[in-house]
């Protein structure tokens, strides 16, 4: 009998290890906002405010990142429709999950949220002022429903490790979080070692979602947020940072002509609005489609003058990396733009494929994330 009890104990421990539930609950974690939050038990009914958080959950809950969701705000389907289609291909039941809109200004149907019976609510860091300044935080606290603030967009490089470690702890997926972060950090360190020896930081201008308002508009950019921080993480100098009074805004083309950035970067997206003429990066498109869209943008009046300092070369990159746990591929693309000779062997697309293969169960599919062209229509 004693031998049988010992065997059952060992089997129970092995099962707990394999399912990632060795964490002792209740536990206390620190979220991206710096708050200490008590988690009473393994969450089974999670509400997710930002659909892009699913890239992080795909790294942690590899077999099914949607399994514990009680409902979500499917912003992923709007911001990155090609990735959402890929996720539906892998997990068809995700399309049947209850949808509940919840914006960063705190607008949400509270009764509908409570009807989902969540035992954990993952909210975007940018929504914190509205959530805590209104009824939401107090009501959820009264019902013992914990809120964890997450972020992979406002400050991607600083916040992604903390977010993955926190979620790994909460979900009992600490090993998965650690494995990916070791992969991530090794590649980031290699880039930053090269950047540290550059004689001066390359001056970068990033035009966010180029063509988002059509072909007559230029040039919307970001300062201390998102792409601005991604550029700085690889040793670039984001020239919009000193020009914008806030985190985002338009910079006059005449100003860019005077500044002559070393690297001119456009980001592109399949997210469409009426009149948008963006570069449709992502899955389910061809290189020729992306090149045609980019050629139209490069024909805008004055752009050739603004890119003269970059040798007439324009870089273009998948916009949605700014809000993705997979953004190490974007950092490698950026680094290769800034230090093309020293990082000639770097293959960011292969890095992306490797991370999906090693750390997720997303299917392999064709994608287009980056192209570069000069004003003669040739690669550069």
Short mmCIF file of C-alpha atoms in Angstrom, two decimals:
data_model
loop_
_atom_site.label_atom_id
_atom_site.label_comp_id
_atom_site.label_asym_id
_atom_site.label_seq_id
_atom_site.Cartn_x
_atom_site.Cartn_y
_atom_site.Cartn_z
CA UNK A 1 0.00 0.00 0.00
CA UNK A 2 2.82 2.37 0.89
CA UNK A 3 4.49 1.70 -2.47
CA UNK A 4 1.23 2.42 -4.29
CA UNK A 5 0.80 5.72 -2.46
CA UNK A 6 4.34 6.75 -3.36
CA UNK A 7 3.70 5.87 -7.00
CA UNK A 8 0.49 7.91 -7.05
CA UNK A 9 2.33 10.86 -5.50
CA UNK A 10 5.04 10.71 -8.16
CA UNK A 11 2.43 10.46 -10.94
CA UNK A 12 0.55 13.44 -9.53
CA UNK A 13 3.74 15.51 -9.47
CA UNK A 14 4.58 14.53 -13.04
CA UNK A 15 1.07 15.47 -14.17
CA UNK A 16 1.29 18.81 -12.39
CA UNK A 17 4.64 19.52 -14.02
CA UNK A 18 3.40 18.59 -17.51
CA UNK A 19 0.32 20.81 -17.23
CA UNK A 20 2.22 23.73 -15.77
CA UNK A 21 0.26 24.00 -12.50
CA UNK A 22 3.01 23.63 -9.92
CA UNK A 23 2.66 27.31 -9.02
CA UNK A 24 1.29 27.73 -5.51
CA UNK A 25 -1.99 29.63 -5.42
CA UNK A 26 -2.92 32.09 -4.20
CA UNK A 27 0.04 33.96 -5.66
CA UNK A 28 1.01 37.59 -6.01
CA UNK A 29 2.33 39.04 -9.24
CA UNK A 30 3.46 42.46 -10.38
CA UNK A 31 1.82 43.67 -13.58
CA UNK A 32 3.23 46.01 -16.22
CA UNK A 33 1.79 49.00 -14.35
CA UNK A 34 3.86 48.02 -11.29
CA UNK A 35 0.82 46.92 -9.25
CA UNK A 36 0.95 43.89 -6.96
CA UNK A 37 -2.07 41.74 -7.72
CA UNK A 38 -3.32 38.64 -5.91
CA UNK A 39 -4.38 35.70 -8.07
CA UNK A 40 -6.45 33.30 -5.99
CA UNK A 41 -6.50 30.28 -8.32
CA UNK A 42 -5.45 29.24 -11.83
CA UNK A 43 -7.58 31.41 -14.13
CA UNK A 44 -9.99 29.55 -16.40
CA UNK A 45 -12.23 32.36 -17.69
CA UNK A 46 -10.04 35.22 -18.92
CA UNK A 47 -11.24 38.37 -20.66
CA UNK A 48 -8.70 39.98 -23.04
CA UNK A 49 -9.14 43.64 -23.99
CA UNK A 50 -6.46 43.86 -26.70
CA UNK A 51 -6.64 41.06 -29.26
CA UNK A 52 -2.94 41.51 -30.05
CA UNK A 53 -2.22 40.02 -26.61
CA UNK A 54 -2.95 36.69 -28.29
CA UNK A 55 0.58 36.68 -29.71
CA UNK A 56 1.88 36.48 -26.12
CA UNK A 57 -0.65 33.81 -25.18
CA UNK A 58 0.35 31.84 -28.30
CA UNK A 59 3.86 31.60 -26.82
CA UNK A 60 2.62 30.47 -23.42
CA UNK A 61 -0.53 28.43 -24.06
CA UNK A 62 0.97 26.82 -27.13
CA UNK A 63 -1.59 24.13 -27.84
CA UNK A 64 -4.52 26.54 -27.58
CA UNK A 65 -4.10 30.20 -26.51
CA UNK A 66 -7.89 30.63 -26.68
CA UNK A 67 -8.69 27.73 -24.34
CA UNK A 68 -9.04 29.82 -21.17
CA UNK A 69 -10.78 32.82 -22.75
CA UNK A 70 -14.31 33.64 -21.61
CA UNK A 71 -14.48 36.45 -24.16
CA UNK A 72 -12.38 39.13 -25.81
CA UNK A 73 -12.25 42.34 -27.75
CA UNK A 74 -11.11 41.06 -31.14
CA UNK A 75 -9.07 44.11 -32.12
CA UNK A 76 -6.70 41.66 -33.81
CA UNK A 77 -9.23 41.06 -36.58
CA UNK A 78 -9.21 44.78 -37.34
CA UNK A 79 -5.55 45.66 -36.81
CA UNK A 80 -3.99 42.50 -38.28
CA UNK A 81 -6.61 40.60 -40.31
CA UNK A 82 -4.12 38.25 -41.99
CA UNK A 83 -2.74 37.02 -38.65
CA UNK A 84 -6.29 36.60 -37.35
CA UNK A 85 -7.10 34.41 -40.38
CA UNK A 86 -4.03 32.29 -39.63
CA UNK A 87 -5.10 31.89 -36.00
CA UNK A 88 -8.58 30.86 -37.09
CA UNK A 89 -7.03 28.27 -39.40
CA UNK A 90 -5.15 26.79 -36.43
CA UNK A 91 -7.91 27.22 -33.82
CA UNK A 92 -11.30 27.42 -35.63
CA UNK A 93 -13.25 27.60 -32.37
CA UNK A 94 -11.69 31.01 -31.66
CA UNK A 95 -14.19 32.55 -34.09
CA UNK A 96 -17.03 31.45 -31.77
CA UNK A 97 -15.72 33.17 -28.64
CA UNK A 98 -17.97 35.89 -27.20
CA UNK A 99 -16.96 39.35 -28.43
CA UNK A 100 -17.08 42.38 -26.16
CA UNK A 101 -15.72 45.75 -27.34
CA UNK A 102 -13.64 47.62 -24.77
CA UNK A 103 -11.65 50.66 -25.89
CA UNK A 104 -8.76 52.49 -24.25
CA UNK A 105 -11.13 55.25 -23.11
CA UNK A 106 -12.86 52.71 -20.86
CA UNK A 107 -16.04 52.32 -22.91
CA UNK A 108 -17.44 48.85 -22.22
CA UNK A 109 -20.79 47.26 -21.42
CA UNK A 110 -20.13 46.37 -17.79
CA UNK A 111 -23.16 44.10 -17.51
CA UNK A 112 -22.00 42.16 -20.56
CA UNK A 113 -18.52 41.87 -19.07
CA UNK A 114 -19.91 40.44 -15.83
CA UNK A 115 -22.13 38.00 -17.74
CA UNK A 116 -18.93 36.46 -19.11
CA UNK A 117 -18.08 35.51 -15.49
CA UNK A 118 -14.37 36.28 -15.88
CA UNK A 119 -11.94 35.23 -13.16
CA UNK A 120 -9.17 37.42 -14.65
CA UNK A 121 -9.27 40.55 -16.82
CA UNK A 122 -6.26 41.49 -18.97
CA UNK A 123 -6.39 45.18 -19.83
CA UNK A 124 -4.10 47.37 -21.94
CA UNK A 125 -1.85 49.68 -19.97
CA UNK A 126 -3.09 52.68 -21.95
CA UNK A 127 -6.62 52.11 -20.62
CA UNK A 128 -5.55 52.34 -16.97
CA UNK A 129 -6.48 56.02 -16.38
CA UNK A 130 -10.01 55.48 -17.70
CA UNK A 131 -10.46 52.16 -15.88
CA UNK A 132 -9.32 53.47 -12.52
CA UNK A 133 -10.96 56.85 -12.94
CA UNK A 134 -14.37 55.32 -13.59
CA UNK A 135 -16.52 52.50 -12.23
CA UNK A 136 -14.73 49.53 -13.74
CA UNK A 137 -11.83 49.02 -11.34
CA UNK A 138 -13.93 49.48 -8.20
CA UNK A 139 -16.65 47.12 -9.41
CA UNK A 140 -14.25 44.34 -10.37
CA UNK A 141 -12.37 44.73 -7.09
CA UNK A 142 -15.66 44.41 -5.15
CA UNK A 143 -16.33 41.15 -7.01
CA UNK A 144 -12.77 39.85 -6.42
CA UNK A 145 -12.04 39.77 -10.16
CA UNK A 146 -8.37 40.73 -10.58
CA UNK A 147 -7.18 43.12 -13.28
CA UNK A 148 -3.72 42.74 -14.79
CA UNK A 149 -2.40 45.49 -17.05
CA UNK A 150 -0.39 44.27 -20.03
CA UNK A 151 1.49 46.08 -22.78
CA UNK A 152 3.35 45.19 -25.94
CA UNK A 153 2.76 48.44 -27.83
CA UNK A 154 3.46 51.55 -25.76
CA UNK A 155 6.98 50.37 -24.85
CA UNK A 156 7.45 46.98 -26.53
CA UNK A 157 11.05 46.18 -25.61
CA UNK A 158 10.82 47.29 -21.97
CA UNK A 159 7.44 45.71 -21.27
CA UNK A 160 7.42 42.43 -23.19
CA UNK A 161 9.76 40.50 -20.82
CA UNK A 162 7.87 41.68 -17.74
CA UNK A 163 4.52 40.83 -19.33
CA UNK A 164 5.56 37.33 -20.41
CA UNK A 165 7.12 36.53 -17.04
CA UNK A 166 3.98 37.72 -15.25
CA UNK A 167 1.59 35.80 -17.50
CA UNK A 168 3.83 32.75 -17.33
CA UNK A 169 3.56 32.80 -13.56
CA UNK A 170 -0.21 33.36 -13.55
CA UNK A 171 -0.91 30.62 -16.11
CA UNK A 172 1.62 28.14 -14.76
CA UNK A 173 3.69 28.55 -17.95
CA UNK A 174 6.92 29.91 -16.51
CA UNK A 175 9.10 27.46 -18.44
CA UNK A 176 7.53 28.51 -21.74
CA UNK A 177 8.01 32.18 -20.91
CA UNK A 178 11.64 31.67 -19.92
CA UNK A 179 12.48 29.64 -23.03
CA UNK A 180 11.17 32.31 -25.38
CA UNK A 181 12.76 35.17 -23.46
CA UNK A 182 16.18 33.49 -23.63
CA UNK A 183 15.76 33.22 -27.41
CA UNK A 184 14.59 36.85 -27.58
CA UNK A 185 17.32 38.28 -25.36
CA UNK A 186 20.15 36.46 -27.13
CA UNK A 187 19.13 38.00 -30.46
CA UNK A 188 18.58 41.44 -28.99
CA UNK A 189 21.98 41.33 -27.25
CA UNK A 190 23.70 40.46 -30.54
CA UNK A 191 22.11 43.49 -32.21
CA UNK A 192 22.91 45.84 -29.36
CA UNK A 193 26.57 44.77 -29.31
CA UNK A 194 26.86 45.92 -32.92
CA UNK A 195 24.96 49.13 -32.22
CA UNK A 196 27.22 49.96 -29.27
CA UNK A 197 30.26 50.24 -31.54
CA UNK A 198 28.65 52.47 -34.18
CA UNK A 199 30.45 55.83 -34.55
CA UNK A 200 27.13 57.67 -34.25
CA UNK A 201 23.47 56.66 -33.99
CA UNK A 202 21.88 56.49 -37.46
CA UNK A 203 19.10 59.07 -37.78
CA UNK A 204 15.79 57.38 -38.58
CA UNK A 205 12.43 58.74 -39.63
CA UNK A 206 9.49 56.35 -39.47
CA UNK A 207 6.28 57.17 -41.32
CA UNK A 208 3.58 55.24 -39.48
CA UNK A 209 1.05 53.41 -41.66
CA UNK A 210 2.17 55.36 -44.70
CA UNK A 211 -0.84 56.10 -46.88
CA UNK A 212 -3.33 55.63 -44.05
CA UNK A 213 -5.21 58.74 -45.21
CA UNK A 214 -4.46 58.29 -48.89
CA UNK A 215 -1.69 59.42 -51.19
CA UNK A 216 -1.99 63.13 -50.46
CA UNK A 217 -0.88 62.86 -46.82
CA UNK A 218 2.60 62.75 -45.27
CA UNK A 219 4.11 62.31 -42.68
CA UNK A 220 2.59 60.82 -39.51
CA UNK A 221 5.14 59.56 -36.98
CA UNK A 222 5.79 58.51 -33.38
CA UNK A 223 8.06 59.81 -30.64
CA UNK A 224 8.21 58.24 -27.18
CA UNK A 225 6.05 55.27 -27.98
CA UNK A 226 5.88 52.08 -30.03
CA UNK A 227 8.10 52.38 -33.14
CA UNK A 228 10.08 55.18 -31.53
CA UNK A 229 11.21 52.81 -28.79
CA UNK A 230 11.85 49.95 -31.24
CA UNK A 231 14.22 52.22 -33.21
CA UNK A 232 16.05 53.31 -30.07
CA UNK A 233 16.40 49.69 -28.87
CA UNK A 234 18.69 48.93 -31.82
CA UNK A 235 20.75 52.11 -31.50
CA UNK A 236 18.89 54.38 -33.88
CA UNK A 237 18.03 58.01 -33.24
CA UNK A 238 14.33 58.62 -33.83
CA UNK A 239 14.31 62.14 -35.25
CA UNK A 240 10.56 62.57 -34.66
CA UNK A 241 11.15 62.39 -30.90
CA UNK A 242 12.49 65.95 -30.76
CA UNK A 243 9.85 67.34 -33.11
CA UNK A 244 6.59 66.04 -31.65
CA UNK A 245 4.98 67.68 -28.61
CA UNK A 246 3.18 64.41 -27.84
CA UNK A 247 3.69 60.74 -28.55
CA UNK A 248 2.41 60.95 -32.14
CA UNK A 249 1.75 63.56 -34.79
CA UNK A 250 2.42 64.84 -38.29
CA UNK A 251 5.78 66.21 -39.36
CA UNK A 252 5.94 68.50 -42.38
CA UNK A 253 7.65 67.09 -45.45
CA UNK A 254 9.62 70.33 -45.71
CA UNK A 255 11.08 69.63 -42.27
CA UNK A 256 12.19 66.15 -43.36
CA UNK A 257 13.78 67.57 -46.49
CA UNK A 258 15.84 69.84 -44.25
CA UNK A 259 16.75 67.07 -41.81
CA UNK A 260 17.72 64.41 -44.37
CA UNK A 261 17.34 61.22 -42.28
CA UNK A 262 19.85 58.43 -42.79
CA UNK A 263 17.02 55.89 -42.91
CA UNK A 264 13.49 56.58 -44.16
CA UNK A 265 11.08 53.88 -43.02
CA UNK A 266 7.42 53.37 -43.86
CA UNK A 267 5.30 50.90 -41.93
CA UNK A 268 2.51 49.08 -43.74
CA UNK A 269 -0.63 47.26 -42.73
CA UNK A 270 -3.61 45.37 -44.10
CA UNK A 271 -5.81 47.38 -41.76
CA UNK A 272 -7.92 49.45 -44.10
CA UNK A 273 -10.01 52.57 -43.77
CA UNK A 274 -11.85 54.46 -46.48
CA UNK A 275 -9.29 56.07 -48.77
CA UNK A 276 -6.28 54.28 -47.24
CA UNK A 277 -3.43 53.29 -49.59
CA UNK A 278 -1.12 51.46 -47.20
CA UNK A 279 1.41 48.72 -48.01
CA UNK A 280 -0.50 45.49 -47.19
CA UNK A 281 2.20 43.61 -45.30
CA UNK A 282 1.44 40.34 -43.58
CA UNK A 283 0.14 36.97 -44.73
CA UNK A 284 -1.77 36.20 -47.93
CA UNK A 285 -0.14 38.84 -50.12
CA UNK A 286 2.56 38.76 -52.76
CA UNK A 287 5.77 40.74 -52.98
CA UNK A 288 4.50 42.36 -56.17
CA UNK A 289 1.36 43.64 -54.38
CA UNK A 290 3.52 45.20 -51.67
CA UNK A 291 5.89 46.71 -54.23
CA UNK A 292 3.06 48.26 -56.22
CA UNK A 293 1.58 49.86 -53.09
CA UNK A 294 5.01 51.14 -52.06
CA UNK A 295 5.68 52.56 -55.54
CA UNK A 296 2.51 54.65 -55.32
CA UNK A 297 3.59 56.05 -51.96
CA UNK A 298 7.07 56.87 -53.25
CA UNK A 299 5.58 58.95 -56.06
CA UNK A 300 4.19 61.47 -53.58
CA UNK A 301 5.43 64.97 -54.24
CA UNK A 302 8.66 65.83 -52.38
CA UNK A 303 9.44 62.35 -51.07
CA UNK A 304 12.46 61.96 -53.33
CA UNK A 305 13.93 65.12 -51.78
CA UNK A 306 13.26 63.87 -48.23
CA UNK A 307 15.03 60.57 -48.90
CA UNK A 308 18.13 61.97 -50.58
CA UNK A 309 20.12 61.60 -47.35
CA UNK A 310 19.26 57.89 -47.38
CA UNK A 311 20.63 57.59 -50.90
CA UNK A 312 17.10 57.66 -52.28
CA UNK A 313 16.37 54.37 -50.54
CA UNK A 314 13.08 53.81 -48.70
CA UNK A 315 12.57 50.91 -46.31
CA UNK A 316 9.13 49.47 -45.57
CA UNK A 317 8.18 47.10 -42.75
CA UNK A 318 5.16 45.28 -41.34
CA UNK A 319 3.43 47.75 -39.03
CA UNK A 320 1.86 45.29 -36.62
CA UNK A 321 5.19 44.23 -35.15
CA UNK A 322 4.87 47.23 -32.82
CA UNK A 323 2.13 45.41 -30.87
CA UNK A 324 3.33 41.83 -31.06
CA UNK A 325 5.23 39.47 -28.81
CA UNK A 326 7.03 38.44 -32.01
CA UNK A 327 8.67 41.85 -32.49
CA UNK A 328 12.23 40.48 -32.24
CA UNK A 329 11.94 40.01 -36.02
CA UNK A 330 11.22 43.74 -36.37
CA UNK A 331 14.25 44.60 -34.25
CA UNK A 332 16.42 42.49 -36.53
CA UNK A 333 14.95 44.14 -39.64
CA UNK A 334 15.60 47.58 -38.14
CA UNK A 335 19.14 46.68 -37.13
CA UNK A 336 19.90 45.41 -40.61
CA UNK A 337 18.65 48.72 -42.06
CA UNK A 338 20.90 50.69 -39.69
CA UNK A 339 24.02 48.52 -39.99
CA UNK A 340 23.67 46.77 -43.39
CA UNK A 341 27.33 45.83 -43.79
CA UNK A 342 27.93 44.50 -40.30
CA UNK A 343 24.65 42.60 -40.17
CA UNK A 344 24.52 41.40 -43.76
CA UNK A 345 24.13 37.77 -42.64
CA UNK A 346 21.15 38.49 -40.39
CA UNK A 347 17.93 36.83 -41.60
CA UNK A 348 14.95 38.32 -39.71
CA UNK A 349 12.37 36.34 -41.68
CA UNK A 350 14.10 33.11 -40.70
CA UNK A 351 14.14 34.28 -37.08
CA UNK A 352 10.37 34.75 -37.30
CA UNK A 353 9.88 31.29 -38.77
CA UNK A 354 12.09 29.78 -36.09
CA UNK A 355 10.24 31.41 -33.21
CA UNK A 356 6.90 30.21 -34.57
CA UNK A 357 8.24 26.68 -35.04
CA UNK A 358 9.99 26.43 -31.68
CA UNK A 359 7.66 28.37 -29.41
CA UNK A 360 4.15 28.20 -30.92
CA UNK A 361 1.94 25.79 -32.84
CA UNK A 362 0.95 28.38 -35.45
CA UNK A 363 1.17 26.96 -38.98
CA UNK A 364 3.95 27.90 -41.35
CA UNK A 365 2.58 30.19 -44.05
CA UNK A 366 3.95 32.62 -46.58
CA UNK A 367 4.30 36.23 -45.48
CA UNK A 368 5.78 39.51 -46.68
CA UNK A 369 7.14 41.73 -43.89
CA UNK A 370 9.81 43.89 -45.53
CA UNK A 371 10.81 45.43 -48.84
CA UNK A 372 13.13 48.28 -49.80
CA UNK A 373 13.15 50.33 -52.99
CA UNK A 374 14.83 53.37 -54.49
CA UNK A 375 13.07 55.90 -56.69
CA UNK A 376 14.05 53.96 -59.80
CA UNK A 377 12.02 51.01 -58.47
CA UNK A 378 15.08 48.87 -57.68
CA UNK A 379 15.88 47.04 -54.43
CA UNK A 380 18.29 48.90 -52.16
#
